[in-house]
Short mmCIF file of C-alpha atoms in Angstrom, two decimals:
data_model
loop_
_atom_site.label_atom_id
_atom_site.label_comp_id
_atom_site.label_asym_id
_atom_site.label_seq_id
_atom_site.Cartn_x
_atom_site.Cartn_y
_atom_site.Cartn_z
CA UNK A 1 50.26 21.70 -114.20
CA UNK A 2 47.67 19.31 -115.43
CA UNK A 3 45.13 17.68 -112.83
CA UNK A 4 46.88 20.57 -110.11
CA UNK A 5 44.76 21.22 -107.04
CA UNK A 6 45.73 24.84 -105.88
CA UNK A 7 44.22 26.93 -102.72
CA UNK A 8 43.20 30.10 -104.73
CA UNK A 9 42.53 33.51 -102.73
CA UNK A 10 38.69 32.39 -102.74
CA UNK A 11 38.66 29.12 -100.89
CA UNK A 12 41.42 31.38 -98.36
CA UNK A 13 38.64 33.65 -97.53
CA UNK A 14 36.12 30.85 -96.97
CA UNK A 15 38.34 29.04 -94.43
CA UNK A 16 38.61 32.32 -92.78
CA UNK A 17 34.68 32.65 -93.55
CA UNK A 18 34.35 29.25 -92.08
CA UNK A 19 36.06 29.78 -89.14
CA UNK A 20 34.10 32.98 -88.00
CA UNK A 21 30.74 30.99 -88.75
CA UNK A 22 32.02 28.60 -86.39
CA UNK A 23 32.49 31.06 -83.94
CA UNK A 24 29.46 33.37 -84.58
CA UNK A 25 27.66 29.23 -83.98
CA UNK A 26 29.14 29.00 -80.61
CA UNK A 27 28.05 32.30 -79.37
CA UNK A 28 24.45 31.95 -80.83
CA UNK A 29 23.88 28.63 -79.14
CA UNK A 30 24.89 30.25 -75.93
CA UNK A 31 22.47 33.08 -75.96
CA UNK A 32 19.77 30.55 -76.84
CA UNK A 33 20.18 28.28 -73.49
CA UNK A 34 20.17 31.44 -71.55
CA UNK A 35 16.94 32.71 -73.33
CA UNK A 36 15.47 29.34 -72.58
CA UNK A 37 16.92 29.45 -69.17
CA UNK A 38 15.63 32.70 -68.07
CA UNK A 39 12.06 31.61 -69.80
CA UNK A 40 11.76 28.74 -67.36
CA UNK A 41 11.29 26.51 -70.88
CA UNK A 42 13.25 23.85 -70.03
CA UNK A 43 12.02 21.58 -72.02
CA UNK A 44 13.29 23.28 -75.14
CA UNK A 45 16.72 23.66 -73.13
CA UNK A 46 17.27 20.41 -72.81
CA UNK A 47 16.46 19.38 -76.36
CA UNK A 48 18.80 22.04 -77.51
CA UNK A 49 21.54 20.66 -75.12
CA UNK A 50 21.11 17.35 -76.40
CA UNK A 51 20.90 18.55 -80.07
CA UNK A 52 24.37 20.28 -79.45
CA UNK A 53 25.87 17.66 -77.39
CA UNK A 54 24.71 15.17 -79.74
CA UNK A 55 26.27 17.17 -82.31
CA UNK A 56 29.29 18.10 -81.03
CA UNK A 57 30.00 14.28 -80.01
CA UNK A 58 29.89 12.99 -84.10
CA UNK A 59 31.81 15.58 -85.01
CA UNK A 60 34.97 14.38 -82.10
CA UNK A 61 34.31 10.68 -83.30
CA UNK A 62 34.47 11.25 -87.15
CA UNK A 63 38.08 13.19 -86.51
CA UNK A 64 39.08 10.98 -83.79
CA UNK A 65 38.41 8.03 -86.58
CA UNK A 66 40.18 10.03 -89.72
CA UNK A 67 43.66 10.80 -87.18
CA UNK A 68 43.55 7.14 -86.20
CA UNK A 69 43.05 5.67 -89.95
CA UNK A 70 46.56 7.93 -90.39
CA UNK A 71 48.49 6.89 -87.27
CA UNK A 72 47.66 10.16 -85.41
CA UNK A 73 50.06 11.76 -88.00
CA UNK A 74 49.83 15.70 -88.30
CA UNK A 75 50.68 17.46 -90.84
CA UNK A 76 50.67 20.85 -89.85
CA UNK A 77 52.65 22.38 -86.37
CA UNK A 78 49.69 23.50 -85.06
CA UNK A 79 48.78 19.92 -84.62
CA UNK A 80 52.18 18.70 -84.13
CA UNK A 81 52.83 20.93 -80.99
CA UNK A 82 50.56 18.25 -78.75
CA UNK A 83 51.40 15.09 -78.34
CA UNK A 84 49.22 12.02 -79.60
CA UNK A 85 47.57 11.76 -76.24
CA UNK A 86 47.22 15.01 -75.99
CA UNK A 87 45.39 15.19 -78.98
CA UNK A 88 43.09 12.14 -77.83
CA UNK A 89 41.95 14.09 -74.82
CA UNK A 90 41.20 16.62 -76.76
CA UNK A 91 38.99 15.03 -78.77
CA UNK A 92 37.39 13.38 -75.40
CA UNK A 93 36.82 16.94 -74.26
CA UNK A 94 34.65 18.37 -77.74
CA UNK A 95 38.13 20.35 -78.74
CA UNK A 96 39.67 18.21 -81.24
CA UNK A 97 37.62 19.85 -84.22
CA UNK A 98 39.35 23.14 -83.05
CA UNK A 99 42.79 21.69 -83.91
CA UNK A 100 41.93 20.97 -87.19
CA UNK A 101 40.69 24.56 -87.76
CA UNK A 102 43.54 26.10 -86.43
CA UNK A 103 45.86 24.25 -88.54
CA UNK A 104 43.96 24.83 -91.90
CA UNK A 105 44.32 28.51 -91.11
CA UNK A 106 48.13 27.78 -90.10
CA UNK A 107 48.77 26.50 -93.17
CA UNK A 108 46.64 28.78 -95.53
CA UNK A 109 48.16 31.81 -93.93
CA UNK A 110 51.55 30.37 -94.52
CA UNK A 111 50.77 29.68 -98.14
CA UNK A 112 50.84 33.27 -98.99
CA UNK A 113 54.03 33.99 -97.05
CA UNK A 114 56.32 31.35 -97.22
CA UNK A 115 59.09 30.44 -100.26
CA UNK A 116 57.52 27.29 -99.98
CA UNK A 117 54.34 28.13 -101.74
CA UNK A 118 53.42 24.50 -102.68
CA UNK A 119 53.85 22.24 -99.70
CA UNK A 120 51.38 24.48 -97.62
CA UNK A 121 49.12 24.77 -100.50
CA UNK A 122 48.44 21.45 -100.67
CA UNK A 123 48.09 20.55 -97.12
CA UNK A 124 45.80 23.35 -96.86
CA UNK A 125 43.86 21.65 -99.57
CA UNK A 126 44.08 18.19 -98.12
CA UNK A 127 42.84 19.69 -94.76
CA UNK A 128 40.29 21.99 -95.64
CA UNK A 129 38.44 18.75 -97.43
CA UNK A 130 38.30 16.47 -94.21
CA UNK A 131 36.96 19.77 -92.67
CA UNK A 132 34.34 20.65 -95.26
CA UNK A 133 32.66 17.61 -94.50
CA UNK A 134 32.73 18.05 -90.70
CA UNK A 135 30.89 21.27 -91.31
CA UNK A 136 28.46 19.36 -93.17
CA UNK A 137 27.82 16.83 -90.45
CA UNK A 138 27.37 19.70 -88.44
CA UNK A 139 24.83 21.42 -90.49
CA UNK A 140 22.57 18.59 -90.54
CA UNK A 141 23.10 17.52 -87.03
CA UNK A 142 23.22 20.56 -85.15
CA UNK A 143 21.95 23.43 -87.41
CA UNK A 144 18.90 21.88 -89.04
CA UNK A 145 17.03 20.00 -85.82
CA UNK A 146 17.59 23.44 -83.84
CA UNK A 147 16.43 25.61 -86.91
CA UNK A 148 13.37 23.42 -86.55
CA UNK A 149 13.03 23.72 -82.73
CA UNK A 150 13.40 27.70 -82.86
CA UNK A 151 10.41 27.57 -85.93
CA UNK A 152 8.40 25.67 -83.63
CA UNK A 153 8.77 28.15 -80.71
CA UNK A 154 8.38 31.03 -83.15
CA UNK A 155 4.70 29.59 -84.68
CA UNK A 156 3.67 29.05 -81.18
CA UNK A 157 4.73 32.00 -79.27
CA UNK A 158 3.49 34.41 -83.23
CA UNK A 159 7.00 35.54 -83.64
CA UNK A 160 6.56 34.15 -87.17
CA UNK A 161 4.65 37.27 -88.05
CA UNK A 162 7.65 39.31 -87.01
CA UNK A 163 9.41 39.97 -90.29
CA UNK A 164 12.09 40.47 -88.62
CA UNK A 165 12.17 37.32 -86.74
CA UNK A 166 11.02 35.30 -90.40
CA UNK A 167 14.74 37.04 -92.02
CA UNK A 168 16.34 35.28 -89.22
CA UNK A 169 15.17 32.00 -89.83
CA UNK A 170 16.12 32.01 -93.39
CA UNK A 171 19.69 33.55 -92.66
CA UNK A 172 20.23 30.35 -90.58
CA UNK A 173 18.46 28.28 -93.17
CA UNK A 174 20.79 29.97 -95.79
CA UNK A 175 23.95 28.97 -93.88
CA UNK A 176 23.21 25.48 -94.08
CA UNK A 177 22.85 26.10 -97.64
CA UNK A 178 25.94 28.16 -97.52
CA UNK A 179 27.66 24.50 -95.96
CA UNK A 180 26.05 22.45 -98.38
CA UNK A 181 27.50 24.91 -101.49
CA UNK A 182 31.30 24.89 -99.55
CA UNK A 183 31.43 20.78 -99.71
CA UNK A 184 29.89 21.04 -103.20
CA UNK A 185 33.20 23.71 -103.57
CA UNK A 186 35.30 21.21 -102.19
CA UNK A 187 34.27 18.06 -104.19
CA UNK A 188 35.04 20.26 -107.21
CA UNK A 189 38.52 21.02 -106.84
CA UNK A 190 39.00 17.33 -107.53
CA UNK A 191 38.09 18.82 -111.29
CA UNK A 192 39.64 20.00 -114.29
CA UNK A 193 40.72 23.40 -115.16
CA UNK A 194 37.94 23.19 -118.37
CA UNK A 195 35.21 22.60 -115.79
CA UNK A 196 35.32 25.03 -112.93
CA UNK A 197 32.34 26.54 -111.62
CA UNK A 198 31.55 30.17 -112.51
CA UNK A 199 29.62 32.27 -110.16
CA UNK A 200 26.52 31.81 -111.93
CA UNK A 201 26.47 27.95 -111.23
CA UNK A 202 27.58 28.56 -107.48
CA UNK A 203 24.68 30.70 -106.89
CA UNK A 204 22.03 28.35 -108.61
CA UNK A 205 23.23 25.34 -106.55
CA UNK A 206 22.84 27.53 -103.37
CA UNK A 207 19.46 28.83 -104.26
CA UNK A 208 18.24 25.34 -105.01
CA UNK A 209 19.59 23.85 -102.06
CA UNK A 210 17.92 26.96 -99.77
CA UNK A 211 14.42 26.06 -101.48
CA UNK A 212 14.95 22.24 -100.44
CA UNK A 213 16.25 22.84 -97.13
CA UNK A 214 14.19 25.36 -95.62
CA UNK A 215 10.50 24.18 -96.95
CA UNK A 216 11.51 20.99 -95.66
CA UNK A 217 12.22 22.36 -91.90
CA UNK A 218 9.53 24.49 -91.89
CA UNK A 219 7.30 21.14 -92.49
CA UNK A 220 8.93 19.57 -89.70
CA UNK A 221 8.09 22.72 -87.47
CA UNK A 222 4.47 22.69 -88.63
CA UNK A 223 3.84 19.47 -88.26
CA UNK A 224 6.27 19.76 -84.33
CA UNK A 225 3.79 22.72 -83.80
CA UNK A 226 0.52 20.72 -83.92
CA UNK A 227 1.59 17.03 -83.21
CA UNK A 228 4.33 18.07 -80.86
CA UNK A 229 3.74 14.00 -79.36
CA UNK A 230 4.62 12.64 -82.70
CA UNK A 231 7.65 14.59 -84.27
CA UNK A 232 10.04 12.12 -82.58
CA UNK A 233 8.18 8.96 -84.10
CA UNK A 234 8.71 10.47 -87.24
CA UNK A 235 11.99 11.46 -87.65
CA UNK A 236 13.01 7.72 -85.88
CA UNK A 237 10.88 5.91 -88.00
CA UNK A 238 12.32 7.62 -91.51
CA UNK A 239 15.58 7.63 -90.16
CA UNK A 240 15.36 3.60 -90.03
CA UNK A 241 14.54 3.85 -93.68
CA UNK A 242 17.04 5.99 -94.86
CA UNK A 243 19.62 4.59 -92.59
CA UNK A 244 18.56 0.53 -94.37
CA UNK A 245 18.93 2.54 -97.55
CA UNK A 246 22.44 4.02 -97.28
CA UNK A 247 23.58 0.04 -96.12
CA UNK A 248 22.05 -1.00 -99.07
CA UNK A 249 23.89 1.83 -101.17
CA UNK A 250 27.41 -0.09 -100.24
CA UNK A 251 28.63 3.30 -98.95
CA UNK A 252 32.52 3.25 -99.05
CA UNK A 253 33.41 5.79 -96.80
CA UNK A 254 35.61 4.96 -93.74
CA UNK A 255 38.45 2.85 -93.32
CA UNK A 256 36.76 0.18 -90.59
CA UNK A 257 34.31 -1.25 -90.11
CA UNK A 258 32.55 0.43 -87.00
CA UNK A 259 33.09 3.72 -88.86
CA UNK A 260 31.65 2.58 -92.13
CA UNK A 261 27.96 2.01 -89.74
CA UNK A 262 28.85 5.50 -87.96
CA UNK A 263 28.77 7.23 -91.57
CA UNK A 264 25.83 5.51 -92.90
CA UNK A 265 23.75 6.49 -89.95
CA UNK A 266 24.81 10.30 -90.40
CA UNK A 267 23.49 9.61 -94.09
CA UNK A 268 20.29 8.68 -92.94
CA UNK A 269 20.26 12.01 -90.88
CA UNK A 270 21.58 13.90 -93.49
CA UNK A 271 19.13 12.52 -95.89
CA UNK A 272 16.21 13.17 -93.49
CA UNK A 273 16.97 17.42 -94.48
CA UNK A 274 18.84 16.94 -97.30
CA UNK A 275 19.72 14.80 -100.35
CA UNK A 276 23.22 13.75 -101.46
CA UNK A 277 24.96 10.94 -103.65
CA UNK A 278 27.24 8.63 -101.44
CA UNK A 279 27.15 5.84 -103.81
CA UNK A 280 28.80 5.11 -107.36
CA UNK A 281 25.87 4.16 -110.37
CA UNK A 282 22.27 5.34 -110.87
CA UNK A 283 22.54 8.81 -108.90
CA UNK A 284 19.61 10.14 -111.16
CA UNK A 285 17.24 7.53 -110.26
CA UNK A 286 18.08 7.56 -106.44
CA UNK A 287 17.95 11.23 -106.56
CA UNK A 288 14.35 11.42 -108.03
CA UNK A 289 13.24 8.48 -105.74
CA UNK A 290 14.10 10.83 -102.96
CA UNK A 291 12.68 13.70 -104.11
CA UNK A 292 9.17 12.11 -104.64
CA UNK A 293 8.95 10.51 -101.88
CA UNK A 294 10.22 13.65 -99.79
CA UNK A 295 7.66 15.69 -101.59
CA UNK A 296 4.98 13.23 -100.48
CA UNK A 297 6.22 13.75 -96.88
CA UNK A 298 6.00 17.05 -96.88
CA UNK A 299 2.12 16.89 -98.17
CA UNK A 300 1.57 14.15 -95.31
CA UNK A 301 3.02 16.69 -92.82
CA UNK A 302 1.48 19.62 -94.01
CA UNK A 303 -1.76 17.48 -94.01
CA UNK A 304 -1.85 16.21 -90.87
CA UNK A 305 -1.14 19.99 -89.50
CA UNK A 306 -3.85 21.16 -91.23
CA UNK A 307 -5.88 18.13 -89.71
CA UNK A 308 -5.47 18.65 -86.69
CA UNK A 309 -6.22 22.25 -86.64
CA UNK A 310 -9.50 22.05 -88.07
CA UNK A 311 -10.68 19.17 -85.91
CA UNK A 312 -9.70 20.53 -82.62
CA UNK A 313 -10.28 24.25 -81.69
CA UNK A 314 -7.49 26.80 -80.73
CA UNK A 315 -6.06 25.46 -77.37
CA UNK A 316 -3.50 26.08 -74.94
CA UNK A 317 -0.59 23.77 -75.69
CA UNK A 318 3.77 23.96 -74.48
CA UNK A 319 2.90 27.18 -73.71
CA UNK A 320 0.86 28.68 -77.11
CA UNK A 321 -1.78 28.63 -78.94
CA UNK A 322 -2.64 26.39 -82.46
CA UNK A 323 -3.04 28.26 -85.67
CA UNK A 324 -5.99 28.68 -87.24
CA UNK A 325 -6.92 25.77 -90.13
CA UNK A 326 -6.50 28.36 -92.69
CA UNK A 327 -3.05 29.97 -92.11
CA UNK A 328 -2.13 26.23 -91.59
CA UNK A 329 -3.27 25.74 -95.28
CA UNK A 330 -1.57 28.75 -96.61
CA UNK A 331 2.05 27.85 -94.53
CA UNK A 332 1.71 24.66 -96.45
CA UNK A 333 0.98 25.61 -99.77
CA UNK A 334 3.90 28.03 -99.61
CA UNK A 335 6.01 25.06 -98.27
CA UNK A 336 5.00 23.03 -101.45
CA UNK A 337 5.39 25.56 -103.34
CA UNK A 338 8.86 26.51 -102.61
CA UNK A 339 9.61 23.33 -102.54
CA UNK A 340 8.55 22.06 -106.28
CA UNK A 341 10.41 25.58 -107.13
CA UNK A 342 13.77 24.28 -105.70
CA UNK A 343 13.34 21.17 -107.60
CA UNK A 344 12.96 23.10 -110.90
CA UNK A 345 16.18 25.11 -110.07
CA UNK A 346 17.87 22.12 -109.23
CA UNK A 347 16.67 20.51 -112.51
CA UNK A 348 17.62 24.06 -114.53
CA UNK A 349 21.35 23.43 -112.72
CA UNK A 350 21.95 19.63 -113.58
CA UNK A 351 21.03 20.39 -117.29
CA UNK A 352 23.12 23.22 -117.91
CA UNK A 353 25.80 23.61 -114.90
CA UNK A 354 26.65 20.49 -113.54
CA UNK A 355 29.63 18.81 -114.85
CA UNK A 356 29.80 14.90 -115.09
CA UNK A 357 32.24 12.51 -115.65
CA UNK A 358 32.65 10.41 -118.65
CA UNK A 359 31.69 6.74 -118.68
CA UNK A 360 34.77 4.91 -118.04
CA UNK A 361 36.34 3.20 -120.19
CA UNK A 362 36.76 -0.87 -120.05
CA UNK A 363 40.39 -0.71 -119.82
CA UNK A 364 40.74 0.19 -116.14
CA UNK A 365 43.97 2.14 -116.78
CA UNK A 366 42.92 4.59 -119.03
CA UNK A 367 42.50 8.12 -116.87
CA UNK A 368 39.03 8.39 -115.57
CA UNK A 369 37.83 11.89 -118.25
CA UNK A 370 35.80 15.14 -116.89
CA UNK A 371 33.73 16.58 -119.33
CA UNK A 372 30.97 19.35 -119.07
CA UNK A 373 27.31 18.32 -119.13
CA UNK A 374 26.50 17.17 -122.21
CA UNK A 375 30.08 17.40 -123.47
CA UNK A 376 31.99 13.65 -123.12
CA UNK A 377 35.49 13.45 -124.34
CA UNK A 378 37.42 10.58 -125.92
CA UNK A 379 40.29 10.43 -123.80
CA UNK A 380 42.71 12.81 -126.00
CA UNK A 381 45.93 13.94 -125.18
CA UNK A 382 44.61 17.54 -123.58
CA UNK A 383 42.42 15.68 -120.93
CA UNK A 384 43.09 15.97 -117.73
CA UNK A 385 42.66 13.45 -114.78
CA UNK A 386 40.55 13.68 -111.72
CA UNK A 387 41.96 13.85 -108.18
CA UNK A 388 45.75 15.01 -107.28
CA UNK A 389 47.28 13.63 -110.50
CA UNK A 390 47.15 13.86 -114.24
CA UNK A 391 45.73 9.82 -113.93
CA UNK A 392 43.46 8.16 -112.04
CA UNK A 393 42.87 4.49 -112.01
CA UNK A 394 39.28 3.95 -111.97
CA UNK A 395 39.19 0.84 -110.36
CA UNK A 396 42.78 1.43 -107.35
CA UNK A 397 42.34 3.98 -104.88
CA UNK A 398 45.41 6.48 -105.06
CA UNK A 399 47.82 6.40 -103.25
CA UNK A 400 48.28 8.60 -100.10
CA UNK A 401 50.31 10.66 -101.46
CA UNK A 402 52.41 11.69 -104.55
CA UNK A 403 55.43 13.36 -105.64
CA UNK A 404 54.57 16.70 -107.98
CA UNK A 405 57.79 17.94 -110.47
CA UNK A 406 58.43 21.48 -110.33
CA UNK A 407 59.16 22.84 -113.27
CA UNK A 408 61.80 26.02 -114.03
CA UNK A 409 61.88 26.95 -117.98
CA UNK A 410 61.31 23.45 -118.75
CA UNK A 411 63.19 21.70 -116.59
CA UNK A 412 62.84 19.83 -113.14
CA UNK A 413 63.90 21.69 -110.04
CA UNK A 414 62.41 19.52 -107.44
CA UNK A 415 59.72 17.41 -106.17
CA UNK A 416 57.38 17.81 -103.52
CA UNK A 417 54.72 15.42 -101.77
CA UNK A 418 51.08 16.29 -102.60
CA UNK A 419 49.07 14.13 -100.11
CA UNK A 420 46.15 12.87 -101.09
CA UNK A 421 42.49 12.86 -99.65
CA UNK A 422 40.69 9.24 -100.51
CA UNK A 423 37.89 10.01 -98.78
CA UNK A 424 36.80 13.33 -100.35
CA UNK A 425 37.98 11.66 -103.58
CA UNK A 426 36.23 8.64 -103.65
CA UNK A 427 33.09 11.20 -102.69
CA UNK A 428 34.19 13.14 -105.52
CA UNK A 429 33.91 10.64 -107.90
CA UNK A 430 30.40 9.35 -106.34
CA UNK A 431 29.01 12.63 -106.88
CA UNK A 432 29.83 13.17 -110.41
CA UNK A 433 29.45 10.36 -111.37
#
């Protein structure tokens, strides 16, 4: 079926994949507060309490918001077997994320066993979308600020010669990558069967976004190592910026008002690690905008380090000593180095791999076209729509949901309801666009 959105044996694992991450998270977090604990460094505890409260707490209030923009209507029995206050004290007490894993799984499982193949195929789809994006918040807002913190303590405690120790750092700095490529995943199935990703496109946009991400934290932990005083003046004082900026994008995200300033203030976090289109029109030029001037903050960083090395001796500070000027230089270089290398990946990928969407056409009803890079269609009869239906009104946001024909030998056999995501959609369109 043309424009279909299916939950193929791939994105089944990755739910399953996603769930055990989740998991694996938990337990890791734990055995870090009782390292710090039994260290006596409770400073570091308490900034990686607040980094997963803090964390944690965006997470409740983004699905608290998406149940209440629906009426607190579930869709799967999972959810449906606690009531609606139930579900709000949940939320109050950090669980209400859990739901909404459990009931992707519900339904996924049941998609493989049940005569009713379709109806949990696309709830699975519709859920597995609002999640993909929680996992992102969470990457940026949990997983990157304490991937920084445990750099820090590594470079000043010399567990950063420990190769060991360095494999870790990149494993963790590969699963936000890893998050980054399953939203990316997500986006796409709003796509057309003539522009799915192949394997070799899924791995460049994960190796690209691991050379962004990680030279980028490692900066921060540098620069956190030497000017441990002024790490938090930074990050406030670019997060202003890029928090102005997303205002001035016109994000429209959320359905209120309140939540609308809640998800352009994760965007300025986000956009503090990583780089992401949230906007409709000129995604190039904001994209290289970013890029320069995040390449000039890493030299600052990087710089200052290596400033403040040189002019002060090795000393005693939280608990370590300062590098010496010259492996200061070196950790830079490599950071700028890896850096400009992710940027000609990610270059290599948006020539050859991305796909884009066609320019739309003036008359506002004529299906919004997919077409590979460098391959724009005129609108023919085999085109395909984007979204959860053969058309999509460029300027209308669909519906919430939609009745799909089921077809026997040519004939009708039945409808069923194939709800709709607007929110991942409208992203979708952003981000090809």
């Amino acid at each position: 079926m043309e424009g279909e959105v299916t939950l193929n044996p791939l994105d089944f694992g990755f739910s399953f994949l996603g769930l055990a991450f989740f998991l694996v998270d938990i337990a890791l977090d734990i055995v870090a507060a009782v390292h710090f604990y039994r260290e006596g460094d409770f400073i570091y505890l308490g900034l990686l309490l607040t980094i997963l409260a803090g964390s944690s707490v965006l997470g409740q209030l983004f699905s608290w918001l998406w149940y209440r923009y629906e009426d607190w209507e579930t869709r799967t029995s999972t959810e449906g077997s606690v009531s609606k206050r139930v579900l709000k004290v949940l939320h109050i007490f950090q669980l209400g994320v859990y739901i909404r894993y459990a009931g992707v799984l519900e339904v996924a499982v049941c998609s493989f066993f049940s005569i009713k193949k379709r109806d949990y195929e696309n709830v699975a789809v519709y859920l597995s979308h609002d999640l993909s994006m929680l996992r992102l918040f969470e990457a940026f807002s949990e997983s990157a600020p304490q991937l920084v913190l445990m750099l820090t303590v590594m470079l000043q405690t010399g567990d950063w010669q420990d190769p060991v120790t360095v494999l870790k750092a990149v494993g963790s700095a590969s699963a936000i990558a890893c998050s980054v490529t399953l939203y990316h995943r997500s986006l796409r199935s709003f796509l057309t069967d003539k522009a799915e990703q192949g394997p070799v496109s899924s791995l460049l946009y994960f190796i690209f976004n691991l050379l962004l991400v990680f030279p980028r934290l490692a900066a921060l932990a540098l620069f956190a190592h030497a000017q441990p005083c002024y790490i938090f003046a930074h990050f406030l004082c670019c997060w202003a910026v890029l928090f102005f900026l997303a205002w001035r994008c016109g994000t429209d995200f959320m359905d209120s008002s309140a939540g609308e300033w809640l998800y352009r203030a994760t965007v300025g976090l986000i956009w503090y690690f990583s780089w992401f289109n949230v906007s409709e029109g000129r995604g190039v030029r904001r994209g290289v905008l970013y890029h320069v001037w995040m390449l000039l903050d890493l030299l600052l960083l990087c710089g200052l380090a290596f400033w403040r090395t040189h002019k002060a001796p090795p000393c005693v500070i939280t608990g370590g000593l300062l590098l010496s000027p010259d492996t200061v230089a070196v950790m830079g270089g490599v950071v700028v180095a890896l850096y400009v290398s992710g940027l000609l990946v990610k270059v290599l990928y948006y020539k050859r791999f991305h796909p884009k969407l066609a320019k739309p056409s003036t008359d506002t009803k004529k299906p919004l076209q997919l077409a590979a890079a460098g391959d724009f269609t005129d609108g023919g009869e085999e085109d395909r729509g984007l979204g959860d239906y053969t058309e999509v009104d460029f300027m209308e946001p669909p519906p919430p949901e939609e009745e799909e024909k089921l077809t026997r030998g040519g004939e009708e056999v039945g409808r069923v309801k194939r709800p709709v995501n607007r929110r991942m959609q409208h992203l979708a369109q952003n981000f090809y666009s």
